[in-house]
Amino acid sequence: MDTGDTAWVLVSAALVLFMTPGLALFYGGMVRAKNVLNMMMMSFGALALISVLWVLYGYSIAFGDDVGGGLLGDPTEFFGLSSLIGTAGLEGAFAPDNLVFTVPSLAFVAFQGVFAILTVALISGAIADRARFGPWMVFAGVWATLVYFPVAHWVFAFDGAESETGGWIANDLLAIDFAGGTAVHINAGAAGLALALVLGRRRGFGRDPMRPHNLPLVMIGAGILWFGWIGFNSGSALAANGQAAEVFVTTLAATGAATLGWLLTEKLRDGHATSLGAASGVVAGLVAITPACSAVTPLGAIAVGLVAGVVCALAVGLKYRLGYDDSLDVVGVHLVGGLWGTLAVGLFASGAATAGVDGLFYGGGVDQLWRQALGALAVLVYSFVLTLVIGLVVAKLMRFRITEEDEVAGIDGVVHAETGYDLASLGGGGGGSALTAAGQTRAEARGTTLTDRSRV
């Protein structure tokens, strides 16, 4: 056991854990004021539920010894994690069979567990403004069990790390996904698309302008995500070493380039560079560099990020042309950005980077590119189909979507019996704010809106 590596992995796990509250702020600011608490609760609900399921059987499914074709880990091998605790065998350290490389297995458990939490929470942005909290929690548990945990086994379980035999994408296909472009972002993006189709479009989608109610919250959330993502990517080195430093730099460069790319696209297309665009560009760059951060040079990272910013800025408008209501652009940012970043490994990978693979632009031909494409496609199809089935079953049994009347009134008051902004209690100007909110509700009942969210 290496104490420096262990410290870095634990700190990285804490950084990634912080990303889920950051996501709650990011998503919460983008919805209407009457739905902000529900939006944030879906992230916190995922945090609570997946923390428990991960300990019970999630880690075992993801990192237990493979039980067939690289598709699934043994659900009973680490059930409850009791077999991983204790310090027998070495003075003050974990026994050799409780290590993953140079860190205690439980440090690795913690690090991978917060990835699972965040992935589930990401999906919620696609169904903002219209989902009931109870059915969402049921969906989250079933989806994590049937989709995320197995896919994590495919992508993250390397032979000989935690168990003897791991997943097929990591060990047989040899696709490179350093920190989760497929398992996290393509997975969540495909699931978000499927679930958006199951729940249908929001009232007024494509007709009413839909604007975020609190852009400062969005920008604070984006800043927290950027901060936490250093742990997400650099922590995936599982060591305090040169690879972690290399990944820090490529993550920083790609994110900055993507933000500039998004803002430039907005300026040329709309005449304005917006704060929402800056926050969205940050996330797009982080998503795209996630699979590629150990495979590209810093210059390659800038190229990956710049393309991601432009492509994702254009992709978020597809929902209006194709008619699916991906409320907060999970598809446009996470699915599209994840696909681009995963494929970019096959183009921009350099043998000089720690992954040690050359892509098409560095003389490696298409060998790595087809591996990346197949891995991305497999996760996309599996996640979309399974999510569609799970979503339809939950919707049939529990009425996943709120009623139109409750959608107009606001989910916070109807489902949670709370309001995000109790301005009336402040007196003075609060009364005007309350009247404005009441006027907004009446306006929406007539088919118009005063404050909503849009990104066209």
Tab-separated table of C-alpha atoms in Angstrom:
chain	number	residue	atom	x	y	z
A	1	MET	CA	0.000	0.000	0.000
A	2	ASP	CA	1.233	3.463	-0.927
A	3	THR	CA	0.024	6.159	1.463
A	4	GLY	CA	0.442	8.972	-1.083
A	5	ASP	CA	-1.619	7.134	-3.684
A	6	THR	CA	-4.234	6.315	-1.060
A	7	ALA	CA	-4.499	9.941	0.041
A	8	TRP	CA	-4.915	11.116	-3.548
A	9	VAL	CA	-7.646	8.580	-4.324
A	10	LEU	CA	-9.564	9.507	-1.160
A	11	VAL	CA	-9.284	13.226	-1.923
A	12	SER	CA	-10.373	12.559	-5.511
A	13	ALA	CA	-13.386	10.585	-4.261
A	14	ALA	CA	-14.379	13.570	-2.104
A	15	LEU	CA	-14.011	15.891	-5.115
A	16	VAL	CA	-16.239	13.674	-7.245
A	17	LEU	CA	-18.787	13.419	-4.425
A	18	PHE	CA	-18.917	17.235	-4.387
A	19	MET	CA	-19.832	17.151	-8.075
A	20	THR	CA	-23.345	15.827	-7.356
A	21	PRO	CA	-24.369	18.846	-5.227
A	22	GLY	CA	-22.686	20.943	-7.930
A	23	LEU	CA	-24.850	19.249	-10.525
A	24	ALA	CA	-27.900	19.946	-8.372
A	25	LEU	CA	-27.064	23.671	-8.438
A	26	PHE	CA	-26.302	23.560	-12.168
A	27	TYR	CA	-29.574	21.833	-13.008
A	28	GLY	CA	-31.564	23.703	-10.352
A	29	GLY	CA	-30.710	27.103	-11.779
A	30	MET	CA	-31.730	26.020	-15.279
A	31	VAL	CA	-35.337	25.115	-14.479
A	32	ARG	CA	-38.258	27.336	-13.573
A	33	ALA	CA	-38.375	28.678	-10.018
A	34	LYS	CA	-41.407	26.566	-9.153
A	35	ASN	CA	-39.458	23.343	-9.885
A	36	VAL	CA	-36.004	24.116	-8.483
A	37	LEU	CA	-36.305	21.974	-5.347
A	38	ASN	CA	-37.603	18.960	-7.226
A	39	MET	CA	-34.726	19.247	-9.677
A	40	MET	CA	-32.174	19.377	-6.879
A	41	MET	CA	-33.913	16.600	-4.954
A	42	MET	CA	-33.480	14.200	-7.857
A	43	SER	CA	-29.705	14.614	-7.534
A	44	PHE	CA	-29.744	14.277	-3.756
A	45	GLY	CA	-32.099	11.312	-3.982
A	46	ALA	CA	-29.662	9.577	-6.318
A	47	LEU	CA	-26.822	10.381	-3.922
A	48	ALA	CA	-28.638	8.710	-1.036
A	49	LEU	CA	-29.997	5.667	-2.880
A	50	ILE	CA	-26.948	4.711	-4.939
A	51	SER	CA	-24.690	5.046	-1.891
A	52	VAL	CA	-26.639	2.197	-0.281
A	53	LEU	CA	-27.010	0.027	-3.390
A	54	TRP	CA	-23.304	0.366	-4.179
A	55	VAL	CA	-22.366	-1.061	-0.793
A	56	LEU	CA	-24.952	-3.849	-0.940
A	57	TYR	CA	-24.261	-5.268	-4.401
A	58	GLY	CA	-23.350	-2.555	-6.905
A	59	TYR	CA	-19.613	-2.765	-6.358
A	60	SER	CA	-19.740	-6.543	-6.606
A	61	ILE	CA	-21.622	-6.462	-9.927
A	62	ALA	CA	-19.174	-3.891	-11.298
A	63	PHE	CA	-15.902	-5.291	-9.958
A	64	GLY	CA	-16.609	-8.844	-8.897
A	65	ASP	CA	-15.025	-11.686	-10.834
A	66	ASP	CA	-16.651	-11.988	-14.251
A	67	VAL	CA	-19.439	-14.576	-14.471
A	68	GLY	CA	-19.859	-14.666	-18.231
A	69	GLY	CA	-18.355	-13.104	-21.326
A	70	GLY	CA	-17.091	-9.958	-19.660
A	71	LEU	CA	-20.669	-8.755	-19.150
A	72	LEU	CA	-21.292	-9.033	-15.407
A	73	GLY	CA	-19.367	-9.334	-12.174
A	74	ASP	CA	-20.323	-11.843	-9.488
A	75	PRO	CA	-23.061	-10.075	-7.429
A	76	THR	CA	-22.197	-12.088	-4.321
A	77	GLU	CA	-18.400	-11.802	-4.287
A	78	PHE	CA	-18.246	-8.510	-2.401
A	79	PHE	CA	-21.863	-8.319	-1.192
A	80	GLY	CA	-22.005	-5.826	1.678
A	81	LEU	CA	-18.223	-5.275	1.415
A	82	SER	CA	-17.537	-7.177	4.641
A	83	SER	CA	-14.795	-9.182	2.961
A	84	LEU	CA	-12.860	-5.974	2.217
A	85	ILE	CA	-12.579	-4.579	5.738
A	86	GLY	CA	-9.827	-5.245	8.297
A	87	THR	CA	-6.082	-4.813	8.561
A	88	ALA	CA	-4.898	-8.356	9.133
A	89	GLY	CA	-1.594	-9.402	7.612
A	90	LEU	CA	0.326	-6.108	7.537
A	91	GLU	CA	1.157	-3.673	10.315
A	92	GLY	CA	-1.266	-0.776	10.124
A	93	ALA	CA	-2.213	-1.534	6.523
A	94	PHE	CA	-4.702	-3.601	4.592
A	95	ALA	CA	-3.899	-7.184	3.728
A	96	PRO	CA	-2.586	-7.834	0.194
A	97	ASP	CA	-5.899	-9.253	-1.008
A	98	ASN	CA	-7.602	-6.008	0.014
A	99	LEU	CA	-5.603	-3.823	-2.336
A	100	VAL	CA	-6.386	-2.480	-5.806
A	101	PHE	CA	-2.940	-1.773	-7.205
A	102	THR	CA	-1.393	0.331	-4.411
A	103	VAL	CA	-4.556	1.585	-2.647
A	104	PRO	CA	-6.914	-0.139	-0.209
A	105	SER	CA	-9.902	-1.736	-1.881
A	106	LEU	CA	-12.263	0.415	0.170
A	107	ALA	CA	-10.639	3.576	-1.195
A	108	PHE	CA	-11.343	2.225	-4.666
A	109	VAL	CA	-14.892	1.353	-3.571
A	110	ALA	CA	-15.451	4.942	-2.462
A	111	PHE	CA	-13.966	6.409	-5.624
A	112	GLN	CA	-16.004	4.265	-7.995
A	113	GLY	CA	-19.158	4.660	-5.896
A	114	VAL	CA	-19.322	8.411	-6.404
A	115	PHE	CA	-19.053	7.829	-10.170
A	116	ALA	CA	-22.174	5.669	-9.974
A	117	ILE	CA	-24.021	8.349	-8.020
A	118	LEU	CA	-23.184	11.102	-10.491
A	119	THR	CA	-24.120	9.032	-13.540
A	120	VAL	CA	-27.626	8.393	-12.230
A	121	ALA	CA	-28.077	12.046	-11.245
A	122	LEU	CA	-27.069	13.222	-14.730
A	123	ILE	CA	-30.110	11.523	-16.287
A	124	SER	CA	-32.540	13.666	-14.299
A	125	GLY	CA	-31.793	16.748	-16.399
A	126	ALA	CA	-33.519	15.185	-19.407
A	127	ILE	CA	-36.860	14.951	-17.595
A	128	ALA	CA	-36.832	18.226	-15.678
A	129	ASP	CA	-40.151	19.966	-14.922
A	130	ARG	CA	-42.380	16.889	-15.287
A	131	ALA	CA	-41.250	13.879	-13.226
A	132	ARG	CA	-42.638	12.686	-9.899
A	133	PHE	CA	-40.024	12.126	-7.223
A	134	GLY	CA	-41.167	8.676	-6.013
A	135	PRO	CA	-41.132	7.005	-9.436
A	136	TRP	CA	-37.804	8.708	-10.173
A	137	MET	CA	-36.289	7.026	-7.126
A	138	VAL	CA	-37.631	3.628	-8.194
A	139	PHE	CA	-36.293	4.180	-11.703
A	140	ALA	CA	-32.897	5.271	-10.345
A	141	GLY	CA	-32.474	2.097	-8.313
A	142	VAL	CA	-33.544	-0.250	-11.091
A	143	TRP	CA	-31.488	1.590	-13.724
A	144	ALA	CA	-28.341	1.536	-11.617
A	145	THR	CA	-28.788	-2.196	-11.034
A	146	LEU	CA	-29.540	-3.252	-14.599
A	147	VAL	CA	-27.597	-0.667	-16.590
A	148	TYR	CA	-24.872	1.235	-14.762
A	149	PHE	CA	-23.384	-1.534	-12.627
A	150	PRO	CA	-22.985	-3.964	-15.571
A	151	VAL	CA	-21.632	-1.256	-17.899
A	152	ALA	CA	-19.120	-0.216	-15.244
A	153	HIS	CA	-17.953	-3.823	-15.263
A	154	TRP	CA	-17.511	-3.721	-19.045
A	155	VAL	CA	-15.450	-0.519	-18.979
A	156	PHE	CA	-13.681	-0.195	-15.613
A	157	ALA	CA	-13.036	-3.762	-14.418
A	158	PHE	CA	-9.531	-4.681	-15.561
A	159	ASP	CA	-8.225	-8.214	-15.250
A	160	GLY	CA	-6.243	-8.700	-12.058
A	161	ALA	CA	-7.130	-5.341	-10.480
A	162	GLU	CA	-9.866	-6.210	-7.977
A	163	SER	CA	-10.784	-9.640	-9.366
A	164	GLU	CA	-9.161	-12.133	-11.690
A	165	THR	CA	-11.352	-11.451	-14.738
A	166	GLY	CA	-12.979	-8.156	-15.720
A	167	GLY	CA	-15.124	-6.628	-18.446
A	168	TRP	CA	-15.053	-7.085	-22.206
A	169	ILE	CA	-14.527	-3.472	-23.293
A	170	ALA	CA	-11.560	-2.974	-20.970
A	171	ASN	CA	-9.827	-6.299	-21.560
A	172	ASP	CA	-10.975	-7.777	-24.884
A	173	LEU	CA	-11.961	-4.837	-27.072
A	174	LEU	CA	-9.163	-2.678	-25.580
A	175	ALA	CA	-11.068	0.558	-26.104
A	176	ILE	CA	-9.598	3.432	-24.097
A	177	ASP	CA	-11.967	5.164	-21.701
A	178	PHE	CA	-9.822	6.596	-18.959
A	179	ALA	CA	-12.518	8.085	-16.720
A	180	GLY	CA	-15.957	7.301	-18.118
A	181	GLY	CA	-16.835	8.742	-21.519
A	182	THR	CA	-18.793	5.569	-22.259
A	183	ALA	CA	-19.774	4.276	-18.818
A	184	VAL	CA	-20.821	7.684	-17.490
A	185	HIS	CA	-21.623	10.155	-20.261
A	186	ILE	CA	-22.772	8.083	-23.229
A	187	ASN	CA	-24.604	5.871	-20.767
A	188	ALA	CA	-26.399	8.762	-19.057
A	189	GLY	CA	-27.030	10.588	-22.347
A	190	ALA	CA	-28.640	7.581	-24.024
A	191	ALA	CA	-30.708	6.944	-20.899
A	192	GLY	CA	-31.784	10.580	-20.807
A	193	LEU	CA	-32.984	10.396	-24.407
A	194	ALA	CA	-34.966	7.223	-23.762
A	195	LEU	CA	-36.542	8.582	-20.592
A	196	ALA	CA	-37.431	11.893	-22.258
A	197	LEU	CA	-39.300	9.902	-24.914
A	198	VAL	CA	-41.127	7.892	-22.248
A	199	LEU	CA	-42.314	10.957	-20.312
A	200	GLY	CA	-43.085	13.045	-23.378
A	201	ARG	CA	-42.694	16.751	-23.927
A	202	ARG	CA	-43.347	19.480	-21.403
A	203	ARG	CA	-46.383	21.671	-21.757
A	204	GLY	CA	-45.455	24.491	-24.122
A	205	PHE	CA	-42.283	22.849	-25.452
A	206	GLY	CA	-41.305	24.384	-28.784
A	207	ARG	CA	-43.891	27.135	-28.349
A	208	ASP	CA	-42.993	29.045	-25.200
A	209	PRO	CA	-39.539	30.445	-24.439
A	210	MET	CA	-37.929	28.343	-21.713
A	211	ARG	CA	-35.278	30.256	-19.789
A	212	PRO	CA	-33.286	29.385	-16.654
A	213	HIS	CA	-34.598	31.107	-13.553
A	214	ASN	CA	-31.233	31.606	-11.798
A	215	LEU	CA	-28.078	31.904	-13.895
A	216	PRO	CA	-25.780	32.579	-10.919
A	217	LEU	CA	-26.735	29.129	-9.585
A	218	VAL	CA	-25.910	27.630	-12.980
A	219	MET	CA	-22.469	29.228	-13.047
A	220	ILE	CA	-21.698	28.253	-9.448
A	221	GLY	CA	-22.708	24.693	-10.285
A	222	ALA	CA	-20.514	24.669	-13.388
A	223	GLY	CA	-17.573	25.941	-11.356
A	224	ILE	CA	-18.042	23.187	-8.781
A	225	LEU	CA	-18.247	20.603	-11.559
A	226	TRP	CA	-14.974	21.852	-13.094
A	227	PHE	CA	-13.314	21.744	-9.675
A	228	GLY	CA	-14.598	18.262	-8.880
A	229	TRP	CA	-13.797	16.940	-12.342
A	230	ILE	CA	-10.091	17.192	-11.583
A	231	GLY	CA	-10.664	14.411	-9.092
A	232	PHE	CA	-12.885	12.614	-11.593
A	233	ASN	CA	-10.168	12.472	-14.249
A	234	SER	CA	-6.847	12.771	-12.418
A	235	GLY	CA	-8.064	10.506	-9.647
A	236	SER	CA	-8.653	7.769	-12.210
A	237	ALA	CA	-4.878	7.327	-12.351
A	238	LEU	CA	-5.346	5.725	-8.907
A	239	ALA	CA	-1.945	7.115	-7.966
A	240	ALA	CA	-0.241	10.394	-7.171
A	241	ASN	CA	2.056	10.189	-10.166
A	242	GLY	CA	2.969	11.691	-13.532
A	243	GLN	CA	-0.160	10.357	-15.219
A	244	ALA	CA	-2.372	12.174	-12.709
A	245	ALA	CA	-0.479	15.404	-13.442
A	246	GLU	CA	-0.719	14.849	-17.192
A	247	VAL	CA	-4.457	14.268	-16.964
A	248	PHE	CA	-4.910	17.410	-14.843
A	249	VAL	CA	-3.342	19.504	-17.609
A	250	THR	CA	-5.250	17.913	-20.503
A	251	THR	CA	-8.515	18.293	-18.572
A	252	LEU	CA	-7.785	21.960	-17.874
A	253	ALA	CA	-6.828	22.721	-21.484
A	254	ALA	CA	-9.754	20.917	-23.099
A	255	THR	CA	-12.299	22.555	-20.805
A	256	GLY	CA	-10.999	26.030	-21.487
A	257	ALA	CA	-10.979	25.401	-25.243
A	258	ALA	CA	-14.524	24.030	-25.198
A	259	THR	CA	-15.786	27.077	-23.310
A	260	LEU	CA	-14.204	29.363	-25.903
A	261	GLY	CA	-15.616	27.239	-28.738
A	262	TRP	CA	-19.143	27.391	-27.325
A	263	LEU	CA	-18.978	31.153	-26.735
A	264	LEU	CA	-17.621	31.783	-30.241
A	265	THR	CA	-20.405	29.681	-31.738
A	266	GLU	CA	-23.007	31.651	-29.779
A	267	LYS	CA	-21.492	34.972	-30.805
A	268	LEU	CA	-21.446	34.086	-34.496
A	269	ARG	CA	-24.899	32.493	-34.465
A	270	ASP	CA	-26.842	34.699	-32.041
A	271	GLY	CA	-24.743	37.844	-31.662
A	272	HIS	CA	-24.147	37.310	-27.946
A	273	ALA	CA	-21.829	35.234	-25.768
A	274	THR	CA	-23.878	34.226	-22.726
A	275	SER	CA	-23.177	33.053	-19.183
A	276	LEU	CA	-25.327	29.982	-19.845
A	277	GLY	CA	-23.166	29.259	-22.875
A	278	ALA	CA	-19.999	29.573	-20.811
A	279	ALA	CA	-21.315	27.178	-18.168
A	280	SER	CA	-22.491	24.735	-20.827
A	281	GLY	CA	-19.162	24.934	-22.645
A	282	VAL	CA	-17.349	24.054	-19.428
A	283	VAL	CA	-19.410	20.878	-19.052
A	284	ALA	CA	-19.080	19.977	-22.742
A	285	GLY	CA	-15.296	20.182	-22.550
A	286	LEU	CA	-15.146	18.161	-19.361
A	287	VAL	CA	-17.347	15.461	-20.870
A	288	ALA	CA	-15.318	15.218	-24.080
A	289	ILE	CA	-11.905	15.004	-22.455
A	290	THR	CA	-12.993	12.411	-19.888
A	291	PRO	CA	-12.295	9.316	-22.042
A	292	ALA	CA	-9.295	10.871	-23.810
A	293	CYS	CA	-7.422	12.650	-21.015
A	294	SER	CA	-4.659	10.028	-20.691
A	295	ALA	CA	-4.312	9.443	-24.441
A	296	VAL	CA	-3.810	12.924	-25.933
A	297	THR	CA	-1.141	15.582	-25.677
A	298	PRO	CA	-2.004	19.021	-24.262
A	299	LEU	CA	-2.298	20.340	-27.836
A	300	GLY	CA	-4.509	17.396	-28.707
A	301	ALA	CA	-6.642	18.187	-25.659
A	302	ILE	CA	-7.175	21.737	-26.926
A	303	ALA	CA	-8.363	20.350	-30.268
A	304	VAL	CA	-10.699	17.860	-28.587
A	305	GLY	CA	-12.160	20.574	-26.372
A	306	LEU	CA	-12.562	23.158	-29.107
A	307	VAL	CA	-14.472	20.752	-31.343
A	308	ALA	CA	-16.607	19.654	-28.385
A	309	GLY	CA	-17.606	23.229	-27.602
A	310	VAL	CA	-18.703	23.919	-31.177
A	311	VAL	CA	-20.395	20.557	-31.793
A	312	CYS	CA	-22.295	20.509	-28.493
A	313	ALA	CA	-23.404	24.129	-28.910
A	314	LEU	CA	-24.958	23.112	-32.214
A	315	ALA	CA	-26.269	19.758	-30.961
A	316	VAL	CA	-28.453	21.208	-28.202
A	317	GLY	CA	-30.760	22.647	-30.873
A	318	LEU	CA	-31.502	19.208	-32.345
A	319	LYS	CA	-34.301	18.613	-29.840
A	320	TYR	CA	-36.390	21.350	-31.452
A	321	ARG	CA	-35.874	19.917	-34.936
A	322	LEU	CA	-36.406	16.287	-33.966
A	323	GLY	CA	-39.150	16.882	-31.416
A	324	TYR	CA	-37.756	15.218	-28.269
A	325	ASP	CA	-37.816	17.251	-25.050
A	326	ASP	CA	-34.413	16.846	-23.427
A	327	SER	CA	-35.061	19.599	-20.897
A	328	LEU	CA	-31.515	20.462	-19.797
A	329	ASP	CA	-29.569	19.091	-22.785
A	330	VAL	CA	-28.291	15.828	-21.365
A	331	VAL	CA	-28.349	14.443	-24.913
A	332	GLY	CA	-26.739	17.461	-26.561
A	333	VAL	CA	-23.915	17.723	-24.030
A	334	HIS	CA	-23.347	14.318	-22.435
A	335	LEU	CA	-24.313	11.945	-25.240
A	336	VAL	CA	-22.864	14.009	-28.079
A	337	GLY	CA	-19.856	15.160	-26.052
A	338	GLY	CA	-19.216	11.637	-24.785
A	339	LEU	CA	-19.402	10.198	-28.295
A	340	TRP	CA	-17.023	12.818	-29.646
A	341	GLY	CA	-14.523	12.366	-26.815
A	342	THR	CA	-14.551	8.587	-27.144
A	343	LEU	CA	-14.035	8.706	-30.913
A	344	ALA	CA	-11.426	11.445	-30.549
A	345	VAL	CA	-9.137	8.918	-28.848
A	346	GLY	CA	-8.984	7.056	-32.156
A	347	LEU	CA	-8.040	10.294	-33.919
A	348	PHE	CA	-5.849	12.339	-31.534
A	349	ALA	CA	-4.256	9.680	-29.319
A	350	SER	CA	-0.476	9.984	-29.161
A	351	GLY	CA	1.948	7.277	-28.138
A	352	ALA	CA	3.817	9.954	-26.192
A	353	ALA	CA	0.922	10.170	-23.696
A	354	THR	CA	0.660	7.701	-20.836
A	355	ALA	CA	-2.009	5.576	-22.548
A	356	GLY	CA	0.677	4.724	-25.103
A	357	VAL	CA	-1.536	4.432	-28.186
A	358	ASP	CA	-1.345	6.266	-31.526
A	359	GLY	CA	-4.556	7.384	-33.192
A	360	LEU	CA	-5.243	8.046	-36.864
A	361	PHE	CA	-3.635	11.496	-36.877
A	362	TYR	CA	-0.463	10.138	-35.256
A	363	GLY	CA	0.159	7.282	-37.652
A	364	GLY	CA	-1.805	4.588	-35.833
A	365	GLY	CA	-4.335	3.994	-38.593
A	366	VAL	CA	-7.932	3.095	-37.744
A	367	ASP	CA	-7.188	0.243	-35.335
A	368	GLN	CA	-7.959	2.247	-32.205
A	369	LEU	CA	-10.757	4.182	-33.887
A	370	TRP	CA	-12.896	1.120	-34.615
A	371	ARG	CA	-12.399	-0.108	-31.060
A	372	GLN	CA	-13.580	3.223	-29.706
A	373	ALA	CA	-16.582	3.277	-32.047
A	374	LEU	CA	-17.673	-0.256	-31.144
A	375	GLY	CA	-17.394	0.383	-27.416
A	376	ALA	CA	-19.378	3.614	-27.678
A	377	LEU	CA	-22.080	2.014	-29.826
A	378	ALA	CA	-22.459	-0.979	-27.511
A	379	VAL	CA	-22.991	1.203	-24.437
A	380	LEU	CA	-25.344	3.554	-26.309
A	381	VAL	CA	-27.607	0.784	-27.599
A	382	TYR	CA	-27.642	-1.195	-24.351
A	383	SER	CA	-28.415	1.873	-22.243
A	384	PHE	CA	-31.088	3.236	-24.575
A	385	VAL	CA	-32.983	-0.049	-24.940
A	386	LEU	CA	-32.851	-1.022	-21.262
A	387	THR	CA	-33.796	2.489	-20.142
A	388	LEU	CA	-36.751	2.540	-22.514
A	389	VAL	CA	-38.030	-0.728	-21.041
A	390	ILE	CA	-37.423	0.315	-17.424
A	391	GLY	CA	-39.015	3.725	-17.983
A	392	LEU	CA	-42.117	2.263	-19.634
A	393	VAL	CA	-42.600	-0.260	-16.834
A	394	VAL	CA	-42.215	2.377	-14.097
A	395	ALA	CA	-44.542	4.745	-15.970
A	396	LYS	CA	-47.124	1.983	-16.320
A	397	LEU	CA	-47.016	0.914	-12.675
A	398	MET	CA	-46.486	4.252	-10.892
A	399	ARG	CA	-47.464	7.156	-13.181
A	400	PHE	CA	-44.001	8.611	-13.679
A	401	ARG	CA	-45.162	11.966	-15.050
A	402	ILE	CA	-47.045	14.581	-13.057
A	403	THR	CA	-50.470	15.733	-14.223
A	404	GLU	CA	-50.791	18.772	-16.469
A	405	GLU	CA	-52.465	20.707	-13.659
A	406	ASP	CA	-49.559	19.972	-11.309
A	407	GLU	CA	-47.049	20.832	-14.035
A	408	VAL	CA	-48.614	24.283	-14.319
A	409	ALA	CA	-48.757	24.768	-10.549
A	410	GLY	CA	-45.172	23.607	-10.012
A	411	ILE	CA	-43.696	20.350	-8.730
A	412	ASP	CA	-42.137	21.868	-5.592
A	413	GLY	CA	-45.425	22.763	-3.965
A	414	VAL	CA	-47.366	19.743	-5.203
A	415	VAL	CA	-44.825	16.972	-4.551
A	416	HIS	CA	-42.553	18.385	-1.835
A	417	ALA	CA	-44.889	20.920	-0.128
A	418	GLU	CA	-42.110	23.507	-0.268
A	419	THR	CA	-41.012	26.488	-2.302
A	420	GLY	CA	-37.507	27.420	-3.300
A	421	TYR	CA	-37.965	31.139	-2.711
A	422	ASP	CA	-40.258	32.259	0.116
A	423	LEU	CA	-39.886	35.941	-0.774
A	424	ALA	CA	-43.292	36.942	0.559
A	425	SER	CA	-42.081	36.316	4.139
A	426	LEU	CA	-39.491	39.078	3.746
A	427	GLY	CA	-42.148	41.772	3.439
A	428	GLY	CA	-41.876	44.882	1.308
A	429	GLY	CA	-40.911	43.769	-2.181
A	430	GLY	CA	-41.799	40.176	-1.309
A	431	GLY	CA	-45.453	40.810	-1.951
A	432	GLY	CA	-44.672	41.935	-5.476
A	433	SER	CA	-42.618	38.825	-6.030
A	434	ALA	CA	-45.467	36.658	-4.820
A	435	LEU	CA	-47.866	38.421	-7.164
A	436	THR	CA	-45.435	37.912	-10.026
A	437	ALA	CA	-45.257	34.194	-9.284
A	438	ALA	CA	-49.038	33.986	-9.111
A	439	GLY	CA	-49.297	35.898	-12.361
A	440	GLN	CA	-46.846	33.498	-13.979
A	441	THR	CA	-48.934	30.499	-12.933
A	442	ARG	CA	-52.076	32.089	-14.346
A	443	ALA	CA	-50.238	32.997	-17.542
A	444	GLU	CA	-49.052	29.426	-17.984
A	445	ALA	CA	-52.570	28.180	-17.479
A	446	ARG	CA	-53.508	30.349	-20.474
A	447	GLY	CA	-50.663	28.801	-22.509
A	448	THR	CA	-48.044	31.538	-22.052
A	449	THR	CA	-45.052	31.864	-19.765
A	450	LEU	CA	-43.068	34.631	-18.099
A	451	THR	CA	-40.016	32.775	-16.868
A	452	ASP	CA	-38.862	29.478	-18.297
A	453	ARG	CA	-35.733	28.119	-19.813
A	454	SER	CA	-34.457	28.126	-23.378
A	455	ARG	CA	-31.334	27.416	-25.269
A	456	VAL	CA	-31.948	27.646	-29.032
